[in-house]
XYZ file of C-alpha atoms in Angstrom:
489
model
C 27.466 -23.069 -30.914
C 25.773 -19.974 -30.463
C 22.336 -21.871 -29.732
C 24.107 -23.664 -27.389
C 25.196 -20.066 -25.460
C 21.934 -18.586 -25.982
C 20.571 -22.117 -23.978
C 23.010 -21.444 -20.966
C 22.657 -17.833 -20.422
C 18.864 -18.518 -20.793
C 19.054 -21.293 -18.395
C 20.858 -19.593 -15.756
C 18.865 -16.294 -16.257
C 15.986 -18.340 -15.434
C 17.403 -20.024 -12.464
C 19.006 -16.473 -11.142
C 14.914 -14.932 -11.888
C 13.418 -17.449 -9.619
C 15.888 -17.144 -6.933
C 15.352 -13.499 -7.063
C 11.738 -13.965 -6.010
C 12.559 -16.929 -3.724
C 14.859 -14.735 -1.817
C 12.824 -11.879 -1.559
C 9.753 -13.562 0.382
C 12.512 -15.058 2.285
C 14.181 -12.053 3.436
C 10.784 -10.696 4.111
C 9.573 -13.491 6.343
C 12.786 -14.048 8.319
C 13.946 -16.909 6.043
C 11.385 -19.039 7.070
C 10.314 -21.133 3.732
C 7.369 -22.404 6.235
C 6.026 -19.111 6.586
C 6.087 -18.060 3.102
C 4.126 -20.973 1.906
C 1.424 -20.389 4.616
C 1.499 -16.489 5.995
C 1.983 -14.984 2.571
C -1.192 -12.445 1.630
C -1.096 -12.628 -1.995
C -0.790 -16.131 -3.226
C -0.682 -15.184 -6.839
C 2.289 -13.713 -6.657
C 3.756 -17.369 -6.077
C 1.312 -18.528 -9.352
C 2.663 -15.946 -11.474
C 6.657 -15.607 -10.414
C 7.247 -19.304 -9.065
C 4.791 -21.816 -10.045
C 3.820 -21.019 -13.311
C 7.237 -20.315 -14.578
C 8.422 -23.705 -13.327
C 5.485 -25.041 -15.211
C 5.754 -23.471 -18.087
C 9.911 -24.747 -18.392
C 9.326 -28.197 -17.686
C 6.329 -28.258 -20.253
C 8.139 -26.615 -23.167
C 11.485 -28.773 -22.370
C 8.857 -32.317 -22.839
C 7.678 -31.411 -25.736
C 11.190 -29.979 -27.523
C 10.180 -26.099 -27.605
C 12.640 -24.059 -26.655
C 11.928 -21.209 -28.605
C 8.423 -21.127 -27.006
C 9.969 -20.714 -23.479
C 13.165 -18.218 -23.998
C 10.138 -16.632 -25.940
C 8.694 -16.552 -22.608
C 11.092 -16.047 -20.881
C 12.443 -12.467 -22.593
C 9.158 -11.472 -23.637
C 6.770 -12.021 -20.558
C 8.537 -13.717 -17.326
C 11.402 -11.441 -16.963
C 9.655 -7.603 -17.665
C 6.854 -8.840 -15.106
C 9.511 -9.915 -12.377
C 11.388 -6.314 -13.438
C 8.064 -4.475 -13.422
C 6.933 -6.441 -9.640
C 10.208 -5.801 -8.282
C 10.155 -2.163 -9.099
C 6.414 -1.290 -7.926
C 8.018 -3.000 -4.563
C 8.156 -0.443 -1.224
C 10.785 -3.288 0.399
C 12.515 -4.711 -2.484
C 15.241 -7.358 -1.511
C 18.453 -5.560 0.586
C 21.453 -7.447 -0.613
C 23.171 -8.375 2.323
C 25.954 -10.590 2.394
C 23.633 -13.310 2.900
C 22.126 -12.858 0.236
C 24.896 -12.183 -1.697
C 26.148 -15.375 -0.710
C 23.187 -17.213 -2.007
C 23.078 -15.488 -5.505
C 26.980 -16.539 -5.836
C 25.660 -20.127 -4.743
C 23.461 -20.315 -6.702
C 24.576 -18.905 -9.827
C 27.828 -21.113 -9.301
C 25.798 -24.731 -9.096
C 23.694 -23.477 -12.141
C 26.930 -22.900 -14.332
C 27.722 -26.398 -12.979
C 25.132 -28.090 -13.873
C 25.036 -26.379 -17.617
C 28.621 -27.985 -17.768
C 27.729 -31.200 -16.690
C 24.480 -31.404 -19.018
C 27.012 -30.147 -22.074
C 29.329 -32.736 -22.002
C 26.990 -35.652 -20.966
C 24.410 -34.421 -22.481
C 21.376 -35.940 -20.730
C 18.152 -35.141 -22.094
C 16.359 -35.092 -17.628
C 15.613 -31.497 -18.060
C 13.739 -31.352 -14.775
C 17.270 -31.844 -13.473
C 18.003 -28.230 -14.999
C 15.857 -26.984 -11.452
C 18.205 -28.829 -9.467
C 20.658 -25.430 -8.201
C 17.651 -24.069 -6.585
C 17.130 -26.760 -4.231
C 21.237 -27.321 -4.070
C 21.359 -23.548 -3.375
C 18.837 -23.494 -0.678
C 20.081 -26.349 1.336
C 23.873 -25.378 1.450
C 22.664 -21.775 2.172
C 20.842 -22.785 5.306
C 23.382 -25.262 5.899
C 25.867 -22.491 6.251
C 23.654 -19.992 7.637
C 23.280 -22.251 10.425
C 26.683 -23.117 11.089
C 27.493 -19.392 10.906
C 24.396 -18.505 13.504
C 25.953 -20.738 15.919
C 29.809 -19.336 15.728
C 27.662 -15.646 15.731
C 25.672 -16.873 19.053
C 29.273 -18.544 20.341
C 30.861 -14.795 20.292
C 27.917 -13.145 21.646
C 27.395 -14.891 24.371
C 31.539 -14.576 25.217
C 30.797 -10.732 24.871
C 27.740 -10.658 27.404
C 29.875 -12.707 29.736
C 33.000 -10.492 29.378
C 30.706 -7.616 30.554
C 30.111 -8.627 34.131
C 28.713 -5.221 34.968
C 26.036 -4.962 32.264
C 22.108 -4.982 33.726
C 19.849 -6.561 30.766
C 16.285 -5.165 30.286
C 13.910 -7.482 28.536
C 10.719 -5.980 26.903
C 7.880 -8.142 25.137
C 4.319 -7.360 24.724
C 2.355 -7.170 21.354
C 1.788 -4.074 21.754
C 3.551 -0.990 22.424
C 7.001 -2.847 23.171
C 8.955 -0.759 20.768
C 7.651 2.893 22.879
C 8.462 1.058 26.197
C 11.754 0.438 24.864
C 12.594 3.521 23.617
C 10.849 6.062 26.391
C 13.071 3.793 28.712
C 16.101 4.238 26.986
C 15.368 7.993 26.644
C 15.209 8.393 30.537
C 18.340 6.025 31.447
C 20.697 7.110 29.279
C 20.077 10.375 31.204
C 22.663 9.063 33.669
C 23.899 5.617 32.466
C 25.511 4.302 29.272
C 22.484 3.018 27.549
C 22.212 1.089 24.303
C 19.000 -0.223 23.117
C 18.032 -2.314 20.082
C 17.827 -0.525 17.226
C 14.829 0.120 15.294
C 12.647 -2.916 15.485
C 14.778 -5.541 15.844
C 13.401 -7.954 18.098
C 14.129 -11.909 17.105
C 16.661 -13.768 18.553
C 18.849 -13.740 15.280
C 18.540 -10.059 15.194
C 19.505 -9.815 18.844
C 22.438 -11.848 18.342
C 23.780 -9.583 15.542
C 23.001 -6.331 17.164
C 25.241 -7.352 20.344
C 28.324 -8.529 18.104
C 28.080 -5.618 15.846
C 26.976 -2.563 18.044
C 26.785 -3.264 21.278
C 30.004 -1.234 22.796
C 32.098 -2.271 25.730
C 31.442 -0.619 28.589
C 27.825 -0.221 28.234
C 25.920 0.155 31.213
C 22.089 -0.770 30.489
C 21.110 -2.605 27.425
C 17.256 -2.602 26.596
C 16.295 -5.776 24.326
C 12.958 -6.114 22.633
C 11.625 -9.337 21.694
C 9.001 -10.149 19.492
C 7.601 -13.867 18.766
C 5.659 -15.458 16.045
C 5.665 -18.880 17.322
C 5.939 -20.834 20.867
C 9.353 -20.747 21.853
C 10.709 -17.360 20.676
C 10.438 -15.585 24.090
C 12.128 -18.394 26.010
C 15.295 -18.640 22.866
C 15.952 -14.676 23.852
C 15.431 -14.970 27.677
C 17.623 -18.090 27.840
C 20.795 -15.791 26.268
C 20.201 -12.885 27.453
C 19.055 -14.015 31.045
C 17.999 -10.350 31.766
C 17.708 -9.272 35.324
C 14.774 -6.944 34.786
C 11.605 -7.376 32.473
C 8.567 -6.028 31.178
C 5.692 -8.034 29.645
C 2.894 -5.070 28.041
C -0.013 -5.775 26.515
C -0.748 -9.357 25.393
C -3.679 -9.303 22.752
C -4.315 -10.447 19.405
C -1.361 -8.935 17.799
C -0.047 -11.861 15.295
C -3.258 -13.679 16.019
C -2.865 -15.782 12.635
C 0.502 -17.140 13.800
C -1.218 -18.190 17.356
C -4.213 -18.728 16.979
C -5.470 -18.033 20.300
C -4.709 -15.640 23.099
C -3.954 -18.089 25.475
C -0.811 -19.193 23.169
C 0.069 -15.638 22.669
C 0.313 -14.924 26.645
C 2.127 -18.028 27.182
C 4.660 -16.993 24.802
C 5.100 -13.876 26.341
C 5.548 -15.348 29.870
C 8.679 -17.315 28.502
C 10.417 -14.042 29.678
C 9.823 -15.267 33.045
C 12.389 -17.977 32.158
C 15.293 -15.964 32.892
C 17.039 -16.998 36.237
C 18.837 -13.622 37.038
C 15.565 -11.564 37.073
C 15.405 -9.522 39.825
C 12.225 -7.190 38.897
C 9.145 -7.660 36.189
C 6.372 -5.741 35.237
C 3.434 -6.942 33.733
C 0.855 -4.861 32.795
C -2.643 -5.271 34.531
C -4.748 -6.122 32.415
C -2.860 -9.653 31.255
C -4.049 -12.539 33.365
C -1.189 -13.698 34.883
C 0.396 -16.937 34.904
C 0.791 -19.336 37.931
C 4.143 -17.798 39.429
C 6.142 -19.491 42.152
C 7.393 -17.795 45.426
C 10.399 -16.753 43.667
C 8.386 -14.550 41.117
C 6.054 -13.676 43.420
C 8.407 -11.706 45.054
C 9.580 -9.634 42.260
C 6.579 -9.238 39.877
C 4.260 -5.964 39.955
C 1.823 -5.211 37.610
C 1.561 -1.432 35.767
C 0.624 1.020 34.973
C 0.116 2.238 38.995
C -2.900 4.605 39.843
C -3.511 7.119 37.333
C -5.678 9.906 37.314
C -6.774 13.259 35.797
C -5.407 11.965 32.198
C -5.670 14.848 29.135
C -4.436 14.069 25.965
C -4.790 15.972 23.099
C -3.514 17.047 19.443
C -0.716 19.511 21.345
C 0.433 16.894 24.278
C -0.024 14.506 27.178
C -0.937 15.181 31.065
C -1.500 12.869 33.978
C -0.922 11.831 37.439
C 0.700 8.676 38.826
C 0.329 7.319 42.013
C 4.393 6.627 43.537
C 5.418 5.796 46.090
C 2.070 6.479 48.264
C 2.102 10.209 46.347
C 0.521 11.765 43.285
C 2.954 12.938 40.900
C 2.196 15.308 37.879
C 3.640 14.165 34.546
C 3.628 16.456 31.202
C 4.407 14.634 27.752
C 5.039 15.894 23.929
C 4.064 12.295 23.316
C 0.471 11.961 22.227
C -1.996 9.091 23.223
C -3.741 7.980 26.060
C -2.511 4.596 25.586
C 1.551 5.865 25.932
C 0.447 6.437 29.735
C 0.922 3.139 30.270
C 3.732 2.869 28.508
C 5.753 5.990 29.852
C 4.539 4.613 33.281
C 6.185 0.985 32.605
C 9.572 3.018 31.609
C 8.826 5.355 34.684
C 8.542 1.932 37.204
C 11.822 0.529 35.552
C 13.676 3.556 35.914
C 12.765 3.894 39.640
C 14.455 0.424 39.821
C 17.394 2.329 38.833
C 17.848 5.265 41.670
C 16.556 8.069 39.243
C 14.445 10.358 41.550
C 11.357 11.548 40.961
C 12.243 14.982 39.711
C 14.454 13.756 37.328
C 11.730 11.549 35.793
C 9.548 14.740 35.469
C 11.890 16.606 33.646
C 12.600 13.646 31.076
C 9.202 12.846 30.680
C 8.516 16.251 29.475
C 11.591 16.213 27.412
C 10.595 12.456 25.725
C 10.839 12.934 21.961
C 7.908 10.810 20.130
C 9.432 7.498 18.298
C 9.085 7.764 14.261
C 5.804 6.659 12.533
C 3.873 6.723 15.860
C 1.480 9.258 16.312
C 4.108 11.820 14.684
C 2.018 15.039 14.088
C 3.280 17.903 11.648
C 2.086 20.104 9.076
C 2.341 20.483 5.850
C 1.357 22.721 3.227
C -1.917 23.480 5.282
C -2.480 20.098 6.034
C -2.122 18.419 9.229
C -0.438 15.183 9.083
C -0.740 12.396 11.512
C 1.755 9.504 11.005
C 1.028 6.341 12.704
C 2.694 4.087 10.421
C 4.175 1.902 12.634
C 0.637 1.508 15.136
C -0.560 -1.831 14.094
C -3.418 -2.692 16.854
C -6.604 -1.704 17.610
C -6.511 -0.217 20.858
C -3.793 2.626 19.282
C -5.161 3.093 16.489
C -8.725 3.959 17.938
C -6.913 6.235 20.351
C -5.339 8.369 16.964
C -9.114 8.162 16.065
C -10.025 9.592 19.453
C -7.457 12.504 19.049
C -8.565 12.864 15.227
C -12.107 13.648 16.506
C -10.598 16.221 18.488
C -10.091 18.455 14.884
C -12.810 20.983 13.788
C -12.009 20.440 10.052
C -12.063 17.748 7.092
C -10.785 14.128 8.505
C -8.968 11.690 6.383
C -8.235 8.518 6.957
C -5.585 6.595 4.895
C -5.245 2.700 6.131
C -5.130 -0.789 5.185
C -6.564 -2.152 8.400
C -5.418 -4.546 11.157
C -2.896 -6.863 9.647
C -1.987 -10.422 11.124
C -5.286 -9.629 13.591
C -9.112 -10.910 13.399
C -11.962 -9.919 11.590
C -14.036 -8.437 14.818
C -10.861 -5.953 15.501
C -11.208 -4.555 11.285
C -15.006 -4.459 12.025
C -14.502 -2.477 15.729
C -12.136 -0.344 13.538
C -14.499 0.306 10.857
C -16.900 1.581 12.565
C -14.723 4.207 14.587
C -13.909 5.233 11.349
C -17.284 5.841 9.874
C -18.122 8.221 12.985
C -14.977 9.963 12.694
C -13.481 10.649 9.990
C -14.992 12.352 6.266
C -13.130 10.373 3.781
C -11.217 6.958 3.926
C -8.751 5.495 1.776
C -8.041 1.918 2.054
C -4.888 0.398 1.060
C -4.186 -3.032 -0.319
C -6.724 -6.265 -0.381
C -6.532 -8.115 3.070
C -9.030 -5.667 4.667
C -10.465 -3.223 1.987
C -13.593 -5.096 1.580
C -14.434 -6.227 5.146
C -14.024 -2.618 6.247
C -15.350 -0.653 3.174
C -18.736 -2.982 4.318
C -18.821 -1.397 7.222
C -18.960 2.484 5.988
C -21.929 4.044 5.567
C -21.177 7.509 6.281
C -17.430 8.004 5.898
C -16.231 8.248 1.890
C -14.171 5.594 0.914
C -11.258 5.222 -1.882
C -10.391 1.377 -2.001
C -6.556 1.206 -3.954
C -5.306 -1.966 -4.506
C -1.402 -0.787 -4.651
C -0.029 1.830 -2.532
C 1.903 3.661 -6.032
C -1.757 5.348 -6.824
C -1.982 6.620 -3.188
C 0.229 9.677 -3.682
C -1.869 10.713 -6.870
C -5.067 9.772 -4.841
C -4.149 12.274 -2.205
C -3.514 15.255 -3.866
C -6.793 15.311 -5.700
C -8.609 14.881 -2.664
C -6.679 16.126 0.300
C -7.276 19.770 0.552
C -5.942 22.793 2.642
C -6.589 22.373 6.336
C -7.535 18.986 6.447
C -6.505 16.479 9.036
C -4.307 13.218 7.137
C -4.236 10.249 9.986
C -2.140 7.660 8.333
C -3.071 4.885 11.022
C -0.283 1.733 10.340
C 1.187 0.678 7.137
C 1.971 -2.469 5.511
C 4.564 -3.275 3.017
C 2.913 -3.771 -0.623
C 3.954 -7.554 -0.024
C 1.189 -7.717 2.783
């Protein structure tokens, strides 16, 4: 009898273990089982916590060894999972869909203990079953709740007649476009904007149910795609009257494949059919528009001029409305000229004069994790966290070269992009900066290749990086921490 306990609490702590890492990658790639099999960086973590586990169960259950597996199972399986799960920087955030899928889960593995008890059928392999029960009545529900959640959303929209809609995709830059925007409007609207970076259609659709308040003036949407499709899903429900397409490059290339299939993506925006005014930045080739978009399309950033950027702030001069017009800017970058002139453009659509601009322009406060300069204990600190293409990155580099003391670099590269934009990057590193550390495994030896100047510190996990910089990050050097990727990546 007590055998017989120690089998089902094994067998459901086994179940419960591999659901735990199931659910993690799942949460982390937007519940897409597709992408977790293909876009996942580190493949041995599905050897080691999935495959081998399995493996190893349906082995010692053939052969009659028990013992060898809950040996296993106590001894190895469980403190690894407990020791990868706590070396995580995004560990799993029980919502209540995930919540719901544990109590799935754990309920059809009780089940099926029962049923094996009293029957007692010798098809172990069937002991495996609750994960893929689990799985499909999770998405099962999850999709039948999505489409009640979309079914209320879209009766909210409609209920707010008055609302104007902005729609903002690009791959780069989409999140500062949203938010410089929404700092200028809600000057003299009720403005509500997306929080964070939520930008997928599922996202979208929760953020308007949950926070988006009657009586709302101007809501700002971002939407970001991985695959063909995306774009149109948001522009179809949110049918936004105004729009801005930025940058299209080779942001996400993996998921793409080619630029082509990125800019078509984006151009699902145009899809709307209450647009009424879209910019597209300049440099995209545009699509083949009809003499309905024609009409209300303009390409930005307008004529600029006289642009200084450095460590302390931002000038320049845009070109409206036939005059020049002085702009001055805490936010740092040459590359957020474009993007405070996109929010600029938009908010002329709205009546705000061009005084007013000036003032909130010089008043914009940076977004977190981009470009974000402090100091610190004699150190300058650059945080760029959340700048994951090339073009920003090499513009921190530009303003990093600006500093008369010792650089530092810390980095894992250009995730999700192509080997020529790590190999661009490398080298603008090795002329810049004194000493580079590079984070994780995706990039570390493509760019490390490429530095024959610059130091480099190559760490595998991001837990050594703390130690790492305070034996060799002295008093008045310059930190650039230029994007960041979760330990998963």
């Amino acid at each position: 009898m007590l055998f017989d306990i120690l089998d089902f609490i094994s067998r459901v702590l086994f179940i419960l273990a591999i659901f735990y890492y199931s659910i993690s990658l799942l949460q982390w790639y937007n519940y897409n089982p597709w992408r977790v099999l293909t876009k996942h960086h580190r493949f041995s973590w599905h050897l080691k916590y999935f495959v081998l586990p399995i493996a190893a169960f349906i082995v010692c259950f053939h052969f009659g060894q028990k013992l060898i597996f809950y040996i296993y199972l106590y001894v190895v399986y469980l403190p690894m999972l407990i020791y990868w799960a706590s070396r995580l920087d995004k560990r799993v955030v029980f919502t209540r869909r995930v919540w719901r899928s544990f109590i799935i889960t754990a309920a059809f593995a009780g089940l099926n203990e029962v049923l094996f008890y009293i029957y007692n059928d010798e098809l172990y392999f069937l002991w495996l079953m609750p994960l893929v029960f689990s799985f499909v009545i999770c998405e099962v529900y999850e999709a039948v709740l999505m489409r009640n959640f979309v079914a209320l959303a879209k009766e909210k929209l409609s209920m707010m007649s008055g609302i104007k809609i902005v729609m903002i995709t690009a791959s780069f830059g989409k999140t500062s476009i949203k938010n410089f925007l929404f700092q200028i409007l809600q000057s003299q609207y009720n403005t509500y904007c997306t929080p964070r970076s939520v930008n997928t259609f599922k996202g979208i659709v929760m953020d308007i149910n949950q926070n988006l308040a009657f009586g709302t003036d101007v809501y700002i949407a971002e939407a970001g795609a991985r695959q063909k499709g995306d774009i149109s899903q948001i522009a179809t429900f949110l049918n936004p009257q105004y729009g801005i397409i930025g940058e299209i490059g080779k942001a996400h290339i993996e998921y793409f494949k080619t630029i082509e299939q990125v800019a078509k993506t984006k151009y699902e925006l145009l899809e709307s059919e209450r647009l009424r005014k879209v910019f597209i930045y300049q440099k995209n080739e545009l699509p083949k528009l009809d003499a309905r978009l024609k009409r209300i399309v303009q390409t930005y950033p307008p004529k600029v001029r006289n642009i200084e950027a450095t460590l302390e702030n931002t000038k320049f001069e845009l070109e409206i409305d036939g005059e020049w017009v002085n702009f001055k800017t805490n936010i740092l970058g040459r590359f957020n000229v474009d993007n405070i002139a996109a929010a600029i453009l938009l908010a002329r659509e709205f009546s705000i004069n061009i005084d007013s601009l000036k003032k909130l322009v010089k008043t914009l406060t940076p977004i977190e994790h981009r470009l974000n300069l402090s100091i610190s204990n004699g150190k300058t600190i650059i945080d760029d966290g959340f700048n994951g293409n090339l073009n920003g990155i090499l513009e921190g580099i530009y303003l990093c070269s600006q500093y008369k003391g010792r650089k530092v670099i810390v980095t894992p590269g250009l995730i999700e992009s192509d080997e020529e934009s790590n190999i661009t990057l490398a080298k603008a590193i090795d002329s810049t900066f004194d000493l580079a550390i590079i984070t994780g495994e995706q990039n570390s030896r493509l760019i490390a290749s490429y530095l024959h100047h610059t130091r480099k510190v190559q760490l595998r996990e991001k837990t050594q990086l703390e130690n790492v910089l305070k034996g060799m990050v002295g008093e008045g050097d310059l930190v650039y921490f230029a994007n960041d990727a979760p330990s998963y990546v």
